[in-house]
Tab-separated table of N, CA and C in Angstrom:
chain	number	residue	atom	x	y	z
A	1	GLN	N	7.876	7.378	-15.629
A	1	GLN	CA	6.660	7.001	-15.840
A	1	GLN	C	6.602	5.877	-15.145
A	2	VAL	N	5.865	5.559	-14.116
A	2	VAL	CA	5.578	4.144	-13.411
A	2	VAL	C	3.925	3.703	-13.622
A	3	HIS	N	4.027	2.659	-14.087
A	3	HIS	CA	2.487	2.161	-14.023
A	3	HIS	C	2.454	1.189	-12.759
A	4	VAL	N	1.638	1.303	-11.706
A	4	VAL	CA	1.154	0.198	-10.982
A	4	VAL	C	-0.139	-0.456	-11.260
A	5	ALA	N	-0.115	-1.636	-10.806
A	5	ALA	CA	-1.500	-2.154	-10.614
A	5	ALA	C	-1.520	-3.350	-9.296
A	6	GLU	N	-2.605	-3.179	-8.692
A	6	GLU	CA	-2.676	-3.873	-7.347
A	6	GLU	C	-3.779	-5.115	-7.963
A	7	PHE	N	-3.724	-6.152	-6.961
A	7	PHE	CA	-4.492	-7.527	-7.188
A	7	PHE	C	-4.745	-8.238	-5.646
A	8	GLY	N	-5.561	-8.978	-5.811
A	8	GLY	CA	-5.786	-9.736	-4.465
A	8	GLY	C	-6.815	-9.280	-3.472
A	9	GLY	N	-7.460	-8.168	-3.919
A	9	GLY	CA	-8.441	-7.937	-2.899
A	9	GLY	C	-9.606	-8.925	-3.245
A	10	GLY	N	-10.583	-8.866	-2.311
A	10	GLY	CA	-11.668	-9.865	-2.109
A	10	GLY	C	-12.531	-9.664	-0.882
A	11	LEU	N	-13.391	-10.912	-0.547
A	11	LEU	CA	-14.357	-10.719	0.491
A	11	LEU	C	-13.628	-11.660	1.786
A	12	VAL	N	-13.708	-11.265	2.729
A	12	VAL	CA	-13.081	-11.882	3.911
A	12	VAL	C	-14.269	-11.693	5.104
A	13	GLN	N	-13.980	-12.603	5.912
A	13	GLN	CA	-14.773	-12.692	7.100
A	13	GLN	C	-13.916	-11.503	8.256
A	14	THR	N	-14.817	-10.923	8.995
A	14	THR	CA	-13.916	-10.425	10.569
A	14	THR	C	-12.848	-11.346	10.881
A	15	GLY	N	-11.853	-10.785	11.055
A	15	GLY	CA	-10.882	-11.400	11.767
A	15	GLY	C	-9.851	-12.598	10.874
A	16	GLY	N	-10.068	-12.400	9.491
A	16	GLY	CA	-9.696	-13.247	8.460
A	16	GLY	C	-8.352	-12.282	7.922
A	17	SER	N	-7.741	-13.004	7.070
A	17	SER	CA	-6.507	-12.260	6.193
A	17	SER	C	-6.596	-12.387	4.901
A	18	LEU	N	-5.912	-11.057	4.340
A	18	LEU	CA	-5.963	-11.215	2.915
A	18	LEU	C	-4.450	-10.316	2.752
A	19	ASN	N	-4.309	-10.950	1.494
A	19	ASN	CA	-2.475	-10.472	1.124
A	19	ASN	C	-2.948	-9.592	-0.436
A	20	LEU	N	-2.471	-8.502	-0.227
A	20	LEU	CA	-2.552	-7.724	-1.683
A	20	LEU	C	-1.177	-7.471	-2.471
A	21	SER	N	-1.194	-7.455	-3.404
A	21	SER	CA	0.103	-7.304	-4.134
A	21	SER	C	-0.046	-6.132	-5.037
A	22	CYS	N	1.166	-5.668	-5.467
A	22	CYS	CA	1.065	-4.715	-6.685
A	22	CYS	C	2.215	-4.613	-7.369
A	23	ILE	N	2.152	-4.895	-8.577
A	23	ILE	CA	3.065	-5.181	-9.687
A	23	ILE	C	3.521	-3.409	-10.121
A	24	ALA	N	4.900	-3.174	-10.452
A	24	ALA	CA	5.197	-1.941	-11.094
A	24	ALA	C	5.963	-2.058	-12.182
A	25	SER	N	5.575	-1.602	-13.275
A	25	SER	CA	6.507	-1.631	-14.510
A	25	SER	C	7.292	-0.546	-14.576
A	26	ALA	N	8.316	-0.478	-14.220
A	26	ALA	CA	9.382	0.674	-14.263
A	26	ALA	C	10.891	-0.062	-13.994
A	27	SER	N	11.806	0.775	-14.817
A	27	SER	CA	13.048	0.300	-14.554
A	27	SER	C	13.510	1.143	-13.113
A	28	GLY	N	14.098	0.604	-12.445
A	28	GLY	CA	14.531	1.800	-11.498
A	28	GLY	C	13.416	1.696	-10.172
A	29	PHE	N	12.626	0.439	-10.113
A	29	PHE	CA	11.743	0.208	-8.810
A	29	PHE	C	12.467	0.717	-7.740
A	30	ASP	N	13.557	0.768	-7.359
A	30	ASP	CA	14.311	0.791	-6.223
A	30	ASP	C	14.354	2.409	-6.339
A	31	ASP	N	14.110	3.052	-7.332
A	31	ASP	CA	14.236	4.654	-6.901
A	31	ASP	C	12.953	5.112	-6.432
A	32	TYR	N	12.103	4.277	-5.962
A	32	TYR	CA	10.736	4.736	-5.553
A	32	TYR	C	10.310	4.448	-4.196
A	33	VAL	N	9.997	5.243	-3.507
A	33	VAL	CA	9.324	4.491	-2.358
A	33	VAL	C	7.627	4.084	-2.668
A	34	MET	N	7.048	3.224	-1.931
A	34	MET	CA	5.955	2.573	-2.321
A	34	MET	C	4.811	2.912	-0.953
A	35	GLY	N	3.544	3.059	-1.129
A	35	GLY	CA	2.887	2.841	-0.238
A	35	GLY	C	1.223	2.572	-0.664
A	36	TRP	N	0.461	2.183	0.062
A	36	TRP	CA	-0.795	1.513	0.259
A	36	TRP	C	-1.950	2.450	0.896
A	37	PHE	N	-2.689	2.975	0.098
A	37	PHE	CA	-3.689	3.750	0.478
A	37	PHE	C	-5.064	3.280	0.414
A	38	ARG	N	-6.217	3.493	1.014
A	38	ARG	CA	-7.624	3.281	0.843
A	38	ARG	C	-8.507	4.076	1.005
A	39	GLN	N	-9.637	3.874	0.292
A	39	GLN	CA	-10.786	4.787	0.645
A	39	GLN	C	-12.130	3.963	0.378
A	40	ALA	N	-12.949	4.342	1.676
A	40	ALA	CA	-14.044	3.723	1.884
A	40	ALA	C	-15.106	4.481	1.176
A	41	PRO	N	-16.324	4.014	0.813
A	41	PRO	CA	-17.527	5.027	0.297
A	41	PRO	C	-17.639	5.771	1.019
A	42	GLY	N	-17.682	7.281	0.783
A	42	GLY	CA	-18.058	8.226	1.489
A	42	GLY	C	-17.110	8.683	2.476
A	43	LYS	N	-15.896	8.220	2.314
A	43	LYS	CA	-14.686	8.976	3.149
A	43	LYS	C	-13.836	9.256	2.514
A	44	GLU	N	-12.742	10.147	2.948
A	44	GLU	CA	-11.553	10.625	2.373
A	44	GLU	C	-10.371	9.429	2.277
A	45	ARG	N	-9.673	9.507	1.202
A	45	ARG	CA	-8.593	8.705	0.952
A	45	ARG	C	-7.750	8.695	2.369
A	46	GLU	N	-7.047	7.617	2.808
A	46	GLU	CA	-6.142	7.551	3.738
A	46	GLU	C	-5.046	6.598	3.569
A	47	GLY	N	-3.802	7.082	4.112
A	47	GLY	CA	-2.489	6.291	4.043
A	47	GLY	C	-2.939	5.191	4.684
A	48	VAL	N	-2.408	3.887	4.569
A	48	VAL	CA	-2.043	2.909	5.194
A	48	VAL	C	-0.805	2.462	5.587
A	49	ALA	N	-0.051	2.377	4.520
A	49	ALA	CA	1.521	2.284	5.207
A	49	ALA	C	2.202	2.689	3.831
A	50	CYS	N	3.364	2.942	4.141
A	50	CYS	CA	4.529	3.091	3.170
A	50	CYS	C	5.907	2.515	3.563
A	51	ILE	N	6.684	2.265	2.638
A	51	ILE	CA	7.766	1.462	2.669
A	51	ILE	C	8.987	2.297	1.749
A	52	SER	N	10.218	2.304	2.456
A	52	SER	CA	11.326	2.935	1.841
A	52	SER	C	11.680	2.294	0.487
A	53	TRP	N	12.547	2.826	-0.308
A	53	TRP	CA	13.013	2.175	-1.259
A	53	TRP	C	13.985	0.970	-1.274
A	54	SER	N	14.362	0.853	-0.040
A	54	SER	CA	15.283	-0.358	0.257
A	54	SER	C	14.316	-1.623	0.824
A	55	GLY	N	13.429	-0.694	1.442
A	55	GLY	CA	12.442	-1.807	2.532
A	55	GLY	C	12.816	-1.823	3.953
A	56	ARG	N	13.945	-1.129	4.267
A	56	ARG	CA	14.271	-0.986	5.636
A	56	ARG	C	13.392	-0.380	6.499
A	57	TYR	N	12.845	0.779	5.920
A	57	TYR	CA	11.788	1.590	6.583
A	57	TYR	C	10.430	1.542	6.372
A	58	THR	N	9.586	1.288	7.463
A	58	THR	CA	8.192	1.022	7.143
A	58	THR	C	7.214	1.881	7.823
A	59	TYR	N	6.262	2.527	7.725
A	59	TYR	CA	5.490	3.329	8.331
A	59	TYR	C	4.288	3.045	8.573
A	60	TYR	N	3.404	2.846	9.396
A	60	TYR	CA	1.730	2.302	9.361
A	60	TYR	C	0.861	3.477	9.994
A	61	THR	N	-0.186	3.579	9.552
A	61	THR	CA	-1.298	4.367	10.364
A	61	THR	C	-1.694	3.769	11.299
A	62	GLY	N	-1.982	4.532	12.499
A	62	GLY	CA	-2.237	3.698	13.549
A	62	GLY	C	-2.926	2.721	13.704
A	63	GLY	N	-4.019	2.493	13.056
A	63	GLY	CA	-5.246	1.980	12.905
A	63	GLY	C	-4.924	0.504	12.470
A	64	VAL	N	-3.856	0.408	11.669
A	64	VAL	CA	-3.230	-1.058	11.151
A	64	VAL	C	-1.986	-1.692	11.909
A	65	LYS	N	-1.620	-0.855	12.446
A	65	LYS	CA	-0.218	-1.051	13.226
A	65	LYS	C	-0.372	-2.544	13.937
A	66	GLY	N	0.310	-3.339	13.631
A	66	GLY	CA	0.330	-4.680	14.267
A	66	GLY	C	-0.459	-5.652	13.585
A	67	ARG	N	-1.207	-5.192	12.630
A	67	ARG	CA	-2.228	-6.118	11.779
A	67	ARG	C	-1.674	-5.950	10.467
A	68	PHE	N	-0.999	-5.193	9.973
A	68	PHE	CA	-0.722	-5.211	8.481
A	68	PHE	C	0.905	-5.033	8.539
A	69	THR	N	1.276	-5.514	7.263
A	69	THR	CA	2.633	-5.694	7.173
A	69	THR	C	2.942	-5.388	5.538
A	70	ILE	N	3.635	-4.010	5.395
A	70	ILE	CA	4.015	-3.809	4.073
A	70	ILE	C	5.213	-4.237	3.716
A	71	SER	N	5.571	-4.763	2.267
A	71	SER	CA	7.151	-5.385	2.149
A	71	SER	C	6.824	-5.141	0.653
A	72	ARG	N	8.490	-5.344	0.298
A	72	ARG	CA	8.858	-5.138	-1.154
A	72	ARG	C	9.596	-5.976	-1.798
A	73	ASP	N	9.507	-6.355	-2.914
A	73	ASP	CA	10.649	-7.185	-3.443
A	73	ASP	C	11.165	-6.454	-4.666
A	74	ASN	N	12.334	-5.885	-4.475
A	74	ASN	CA	12.861	-4.923	-5.419
A	74	ASN	C	13.316	-5.713	-6.932
A	75	ALA	N	13.495	-6.888	-6.560
A	75	ALA	CA	13.894	-7.520	-7.738
A	75	ALA	C	13.097	-8.062	-8.835
A	76	GLU	N	11.748	-8.268	-8.210
A	76	GLU	CA	10.515	-8.621	-8.943
A	76	GLU	C	9.669	-7.407	-9.160
A	77	ASN	N	9.977	-5.990	-8.815
A	77	ASN	CA	9.407	-5.004	-9.100
A	77	ASN	C	7.933	-5.176	-8.185
A	78	MET	N	7.740	-5.734	-7.201
A	78	MET	CA	6.496	-6.134	-6.385
A	78	MET	C	6.360	-5.374	-5.073
A	79	LEU	N	5.307	-5.256	-4.738
A	79	LEU	CA	4.754	-4.393	-3.492
A	79	LEU	C	3.745	-5.444	-2.869
A	80	TYR	N	3.797	-5.612	-1.368
A	80	TYR	CA	2.802	-6.440	-0.879
A	80	TYR	C	2.218	-5.721	0.282
A	81	LEU	N	1.000	-6.107	0.655
A	81	LEU	CA	0.684	-5.688	1.964
A	81	LEU	C	-0.187	-6.930	2.478
A	82	GLN	N	0.329	-7.510	3.674
A	82	GLN	CA	-0.309	-8.511	4.331
A	82	GLN	C	-1.273	-8.015	5.278
A	83	MET	N	-2.532	-8.290	5.183
A	83	MET	CA	-3.503	-7.839	6.259
A	83	MET	C	-4.159	-9.205	7.069
A	84	THR	N	-4.010	-9.179	8.237
A	84	THR	CA	-4.429	-10.267	9.579
A	84	THR	C	-5.549	-9.044	10.452
A	85	SER	N	-6.185	-10.062	11.116
A	85	SER	CA	-7.326	-9.556	11.998
A	85	SER	C	-8.154	-8.670	11.337
A	86	LEU	N	-8.686	-8.761	10.096
A	86	LEU	CA	-9.339	-7.577	9.485
A	86	LEU	C	-10.795	-7.506	10.237
A	87	LYS	N	-10.816	-6.044	10.211
A	87	LYS	CA	-12.101	-5.771	10.775
A	87	LYS	C	-13.182	-4.792	9.573
A	88	PRO	N	-14.414	-4.808	10.040
A	88	PRO	CA	-15.412	-4.217	8.918
A	88	PRO	C	-14.748	-2.669	8.491
A	89	GLU	N	-14.052	-2.110	9.516
A	89	GLU	CA	-13.640	-0.729	8.844
A	89	GLU	C	-12.617	-0.728	7.985
A	90	ASP	N	-11.786	-2.042	7.663
A	90	ASP	CA	-10.959	-2.026	6.841
A	90	ASP	C	-11.319	-2.223	5.213
A	91	ALA	N	-12.618	-2.198	5.437
A	91	ALA	CA	-13.197	-2.623	3.962
A	91	ALA	C	-12.943	-1.350	3.024
A	92	ALA	N	-12.573	-1.178	2.046
A	92	ALA	CA	-12.215	-0.147	1.405
A	92	ALA	C	-11.653	-0.561	0.054
A	93	MET	N	-11.426	0.278	-0.943
A	93	MET	CA	-10.738	0.284	-1.904
A	93	MET	C	-9.236	0.423	-1.640
A	94	TYR	N	-8.481	-0.425	-2.008
A	94	TYR	CA	-7.118	-0.204	-1.671
A	94	TYR	C	-6.176	0.122	-3.078
A	95	TYR	N	-5.310	1.028	-2.858
A	95	TYR	CA	-4.500	1.545	-3.754
A	95	TYR	C	-3.208	1.513	-3.649
A	96	CYS	N	-2.287	1.014	-4.584
A	96	CYS	CA	-0.784	1.068	-4.669
A	96	CYS	C	-0.349	2.257	-5.464
A	97	ALA	N	0.644	2.896	-4.477
A	97	ALA	CA	1.240	4.322	-5.135
A	97	ALA	C	2.655	4.132	-5.289
A	98	ALA	N	3.363	4.913	-6.074
A	98	ALA	CA	4.819	5.094	-6.112
A	98	ALA	C	4.857	6.430	-6.311
A	99	GLY	N	6.303	6.867	-5.422
A	99	GLY	CA	6.777	8.109	-5.538
A	99	GLY	C	8.175	8.279	-5.444
A	100	PRO	N	8.771	9.577	-6.087
A	100	PRO	CA	10.057	9.256	-5.795
A	100	PRO	C	11.102	9.282	-4.513
A	101	SER	N	11.998	8.372	-4.378
A	101	SER	CA	12.519	8.582	-3.314
A	101	SER	C	13.291	9.755	-2.701
A	102	ASN	N	13.108	10.210	-1.754
A	102	ASN	CA	13.837	11.500	-1.251
A	102	ASN	C	14.913	11.118	-0.054
A	103	GLY	N	15.307	10.029	0.376
A	103	GLY	CA	15.876	9.677	1.467
A	103	GLY	C	15.904	8.264	2.029
A	104	ALA	N	16.115	8.093	3.310
A	104	ALA	CA	15.920	6.685	3.446
A	104	ALA	C	14.521	6.103	4.111
A	105	GLU	N	13.896	7.059	4.183
A	105	GLU	CA	12.519	6.860	4.861
A	105	GLU	C	11.419	7.024	3.856
A	106	CYS	N	10.083	6.981	4.359
A	106	CYS	CA	8.982	7.202	3.431
A	106	CYS	C	8.175	8.182	4.252
A	107	GLU	N	7.233	8.991	3.561
A	107	GLU	CA	6.259	9.450	4.291
A	107	GLU	C	4.953	9.321	3.777
A	108	LEU	N	4.018	9.093	4.519
A	108	LEU	CA	2.521	8.635	3.970
A	108	LEU	C	1.558	9.974	3.778
A	109	GLU	N	2.036	10.361	2.846
A	109	GLU	CA	1.364	11.627	2.280
A	109	GLU	C	0.740	11.582	0.548
A	110	SER	N	-0.450	11.556	0.467
A	110	SER	CA	-0.629	11.415	-0.798
A	110	SER	C	-0.009	11.964	-1.749
A	111	ASP	N	0.221	13.356	-1.558
A	111	ASP	CA	0.989	14.447	-2.430
A	111	ASP	C	2.646	14.050	-2.416
A	112	ARG	N	3.060	12.712	-2.052
A	112	ARG	CA	4.380	12.509	-2.080
A	112	ARG	C	4.509	11.346	-3.254
A	113	PHE	N	3.365	10.975	-3.504
A	113	PHE	CA	3.307	9.669	-4.627
A	113	PHE	C	2.599	10.233	-5.663
A	114	GLU	N	3.051	10.093	-6.878
A	114	GLU	CA	3.094	10.450	-8.210
A	114	GLU	C	1.974	9.718	-8.916
A	115	TYR	N	2.303	8.529	-8.665
A	115	TYR	CA	1.923	7.143	-9.578
A	115	TYR	C	0.930	6.413	-8.860
A	116	TRP	N	-0.489	6.076	-9.349
A	116	TRP	CA	-1.286	5.232	-8.762
A	116	TRP	C	-2.158	4.239	-9.554
A	117	GLY	N	-2.258	3.049	-8.754
A	117	GLY	CA	-3.136	2.002	-9.429
A	117	GLY	C	-4.388	2.372	-9.472
A	118	GLN	N	-5.300	1.579	-10.135
A	118	GLN	CA	-6.834	1.467	-10.001
A	118	GLN	C	-7.684	0.947	-9.040
A	119	GLY	N	-6.826	0.610	-8.093
A	119	GLY	CA	-7.354	-0.048	-6.815
A	119	GLY	C	-7.845	-1.375	-7.119
A	120	THR	N	-7.876	-2.168	-5.576
A	120	THR	CA	-8.443	-3.625	-5.653
A	120	THR	C	-9.176	-3.813	-4.261
A	121	GLU	N	-10.520	-3.797	-4.482
A	121	GLU	CA	-11.469	-3.891	-3.417
A	121	GLU	C	-11.733	-4.879	-2.537
A	122	VAL	N	-11.614	-4.433	-1.087
A	122	VAL	CA	-11.292	-5.392	0.072
A	122	VAL	C	-12.649	-5.279	0.769
A	123	THR	N	-13.390	-6.305	0.770
A	123	THR	CA	-14.878	-6.526	1.560
A	123	THR	C	-14.714	-7.351	2.932
A	124	VAL	N	-15.127	-7.031	3.995
A	124	VAL	CA	-14.993	-7.469	5.131
A	124	VAL	C	-16.302	-7.630	5.745
A	125	SER	N	-16.848	-8.729	5.744
A	125	SER	CA	-18.069	-9.162	6.325
A	125	SER	C	-17.974	-9.377	7.983
A	126	SER	N	-19.055	-8.815	8.325
A	126	SER	CA	-19.219	-9.061	9.882
A	126	SER	C	-19.835	-10.166	10.429
């Protein structure tokens, strides 16, 4: 069982930056791939980025590539998402998720992740 909790959301202007964090309470944090997902009102949840257990492999959805950076600190059981050049369409509830590692990479598919946080809201003003 893994419990994850996100924090760091808030209001930011278009073009601004925001850093999200997620803490996981689990031994063997490095047994898990980690991911960030988001869901805007009236829209389906979408994957934002994922990171392999080691941190050496990352994957981003096309719309955030080059603007967002996912990272992890296995010693601290922490996951991060640095977001820059934010756009109004980035506004959403952002969720941290953990799933069992199945190799050296990660897959940004919801069904690969078993444990989810409650979400932290990101609002981008235009």
